[in-house]
Each structure stands twice: as C-alpha cells, then as structure tokens.
C-alpha positions as semicolon CSV with decimal commas, in nm:
position;residue;x (nm);y (nm);z (nm)
1;X;0,416;0,296;0,219
2;X;0,457;0,636;0,385
3;X;0,660;0,932;0,265
4;X;0,946;0,840;0,498
5;X;0,989;0,476;0,401
6;X;1,183;0,308;0,124
7;X;1,127;-0,043;-0,005
8;X;1,401;-0,279;-0,118
9;X;1,299;-0,571;-0,333
10;X;1,470;-0,845;-0,531
11;X;1,734;-1,107;-0,482
12;X;2,044;-1,000;-0,289
13;X;1,915;-0,642;-0,265
14;X;2,011;-0,576;-0,629
15;X;1,693;-0,371;-0,686
16;X;1,567;-0,074;-0,488
17;X;1,249;0,118;-0,555
18;X;1,014;0,347;-0,372
19;X;0,683;0,183;-0,460
20;X;0,360;0,279;-0,634
21;X;0,268;0,622;-0,506
22;X;-0,047;0,833;-0,526
23;X;-0,014;1,203;-0,438
24;X;-0,032;1,567;-0,546
25;X;0,254;1,798;-0,447
26;X;0,193;2,167;-0,527
27;X;0,507;2,365;-0,610
28;X;0,477;2,694;-0,426
29;X;0,838;2,815;-0,402
30;X;1,015;3,099;-0,576
31;X;1,095;3,088;-0,945
32;X;1,352;2,813;-1,019
33;X;1,395;2,732;-0,647
34;X;1,406;2,353;-0,613
35;X;1,207;2,197;-0,328
36;X;1,194;1,836;-0,215
37;X;0,888;1,640;-0,330
38;X;0,822;1,492;0,014
39;X;0,554;1,250;-0,108
40;X;0,826;1,052;-0,287
41;X;1,024;0,862;-0,024
42;X;1,401;0,881;-0,041
43;X;1,545;0,584;-0,225
44;X;1,802;0,435;0,013
45;X;2,087;0,255;-0,163
46;X;2,127;-0,088;0,004
47;X;2,477;-0,166;-0,129
48;X;2,771;0,035;-0,258
49;X;2,871;0,011;-0,621
50;X;2,759;0,097;-0,970
51;X;2,383;0,144;-1,018
52;X;2,147;0,212;-1,307
53;X;1,892;0,465;-1,181
54;X;1,561;0,536;-1,355
55;X;1,317;0,802;-1,250
56;X;0,999;0,951;-1,385
57;X;0,793;1,247;-1,270
58;X;0,448;1,358;-1,380
59;X;0,409;1,734;-1,388
60;X;0,104;1,958;-1,418
61;X;0,125;2,325;-1,522
62;X;-0,159;2,568;-1,586
63;X;-0,236;2,935;-1,635
64;X;-0,554;3,112;-1,519
65;X;-0,796;3,220;-1,794
66;X;-0,733;3,589;-1,726
67;X;-0,351;3,578;-1,709
68;X;-0,110;3,578;-2,003
69;X;0,216;3,408;-1,921
70;X;0,380;3,069;-1,885
71;X;0,439;2,809;-1,613
72;X;0,676;2,510;-1,629
73;X;0,774;2,215;-1,405
74;X;1,134;2,096;-1,383
75;X;1,264;1,804;-1,171
76;X;1,601;1,664;-1,064
77;X;1,741;1,395;-0,836
78;X;1,939;1,489;-0,527
79;X;2,195;1,252;-0,371
80;X;2,249;1,302;0,002
81;X;2,103;1,653;-0,024
82;X;2,290;1,778;-0,334
83;X;2,174;1,782;-0,694
84;X;2,307;1,503;-0,916
85;X;2,427;1,720;-1,204
86;X;2,279;1,605;-1,533
87;X;1,953;1,470;-1,388
88;X;1,757;1,791;-1,443
89;X;1,451;1,745;-1,669
90;X;1,185;1,996;-1,775
91;X;0,871;1,784;-1,756
92;X;0,590;2,010;-1,878
93;X;0,495;2,368;-1,955
94;X;0,185;2,573;-2,018
95;X;0,199;2,896;-2,220
96;X;-0,094;3,135;-2,259
97;X;-0,402;3,245;-2,069
98;X;-0,636;2,961;-1,981
99;X;-0,395;2,684;-2,083
100;X;-0,291;2,371;-1,898
101;X;-0,083;2,063;-1,965
102;X;0,030;1,739;-1,802
103;X;0,320;1,513;-1,898
104;X;0,548;1,247;-1,754
105;X;0,922;1,273;-1,809
106;X;1,243;1,144;-1,658
107;X;1,565;0,970;-1,747
108;X;1,800;0,679;-1,684
109;X;2,165;0,709;-1,587
110;X;2,455;0,510;-1,440
111;X;2,594;0,633;-1,108
112;X;2,846;0,512;-0,851
113;X;2,733;0,510;-0,489
114;X;3,025;0,496;-0,248
115;X;2,834;0,398;0,063
116;X;2,546;0,185;0,183
117;X;2,274;0,426;0,290
118;X;2,332;0,693;0,024
119;X;1,993;0,847;-0,057
120;X;1,826;0,973;-0,373
121;X;1,541;1,221;-0,350
122;X;1,317;1,384;-0,610
123;X;1,321;1,763;-0,608
124;X;1,120;1,994;-0,834
125;X;1,080;2,361;-0,915
126;X;0,841;2,584;-1,098
127;X;0,955;2,819;-1,370
128;X;0,712;3,108;-1,372
129;X;0,504;3,256;-1,092
130;X;0,173;3,349;-1,254
131;X;0,012;3,004;-1,283
132;X;0,012;2,679;-1,087
133;X;0,258;2,390;-1,095
134;X;0,252;2,045;-0,933
135;X;0,417;1,706;-0,933
136;X;0,158;1,428;-0,914
137;X;0,138;1,049;-0,918
138;X;-0,168;0,837;-0,988
139;X;-0,304;0,583;-1,235
140;X;-0,271;0,833;-1,521
141;X;0,105;0,868;-1,468
142;X;0,338;0,762;-1,190
143;X;0,624;0,944;-1,024
144;X;0,895;0,708;-0,898
145;X;1,264;0,634;-0,848
146;X;1,408;0,288;-0,921
147;X;1,766;0,161;-0,898
148;X;1,936;-0,159;-1,013
149;X;2,279;-0,258;-0,882
150;X;2,509;-0,367;-1,168
151;X;2,861;-0,373;-1,026
152;X;3,077;-0,380;-0,715
153;X;3,249;-0,075;-0,558
154;X;3,529;0,044;-0,783
155;X;3,356;-0,079;-1,101
156;X;3,314;0,186;-1,370
157;X;3,071;0,234;-1,658
158;X;3,182;0,054;-1,974
C-alpha cells in the first residue's frame, strides 16, 4: 500500500483501516508546529454515520550527548484538514544530554462523519528544537488509524 492509498475491509464497509505500515518520518518543523505524517495514508470514511476510531503512533525522541535539553513527540488526528479537538496525545519525550526514548501511544473515540469521503490523517509535532524527533512504524511498534462504523447518520453516542 502506498502513502496515498486507503484500504477498506470487512462486510458492508463497516471497517476501514490504513494497513500495516513500515516507515520513519522525521519531524523537522518548528516547535509545536503540526505537520502531516505523509507515510500514513489518509483513512477515507466509506459511509456516513457514527464511527469508533482508534489510532496509535510510535514516537522516537532523543538528545545529543553534548546538549542539555528536552525533545518530545505529540500527535493528533485531522479530519478534512482540521484538527479533531481532543485527539492530541503526547507520545514520548527525552530529557537530558545523551538520552533517548521510544513509545507507542494513541486513543479511541466516537465521532460522527457527515459525509462519505471524509478523511482522517495523522499529524505530529515536535516539542523542543535541540534534539531529534520522529514518528515510526515497524515490527517493534505500529502507527495506524482504524475505524469501525457503529451507527447510521443522525445516530448519537449513548
């Protein structure tokens, strides 16, 4: 699967997911400036209605041996180009010269999609500018977005 495709699986298109991905995406932007993680294909919603969305992101943060400071990785989902408020997650941080850390984090939430073709994308930012920060996906920890349709348009969370 390429970075521009999205897979839909399951009976009656009730599941949507963007596959098993392997990549490294270096975060090089300004402090706290979200950028799209292009290696994660947009999840295209195949039917309107109420969906349970799960996502996970594996972050890597490190500081050079000669530099005191901290570096963190934060992620969020964007719907049709705008952040879905409440989906922001700080995945990992590294604090101190010569330190590094990796972790996988994410969340699940219920969301109403009004239209077929709405898209969800993973965006990430670095907090700190003295070290390195990345979002990665491989056999040690996957980055992915998955959705499960649970109700028709107009349905609301219980």
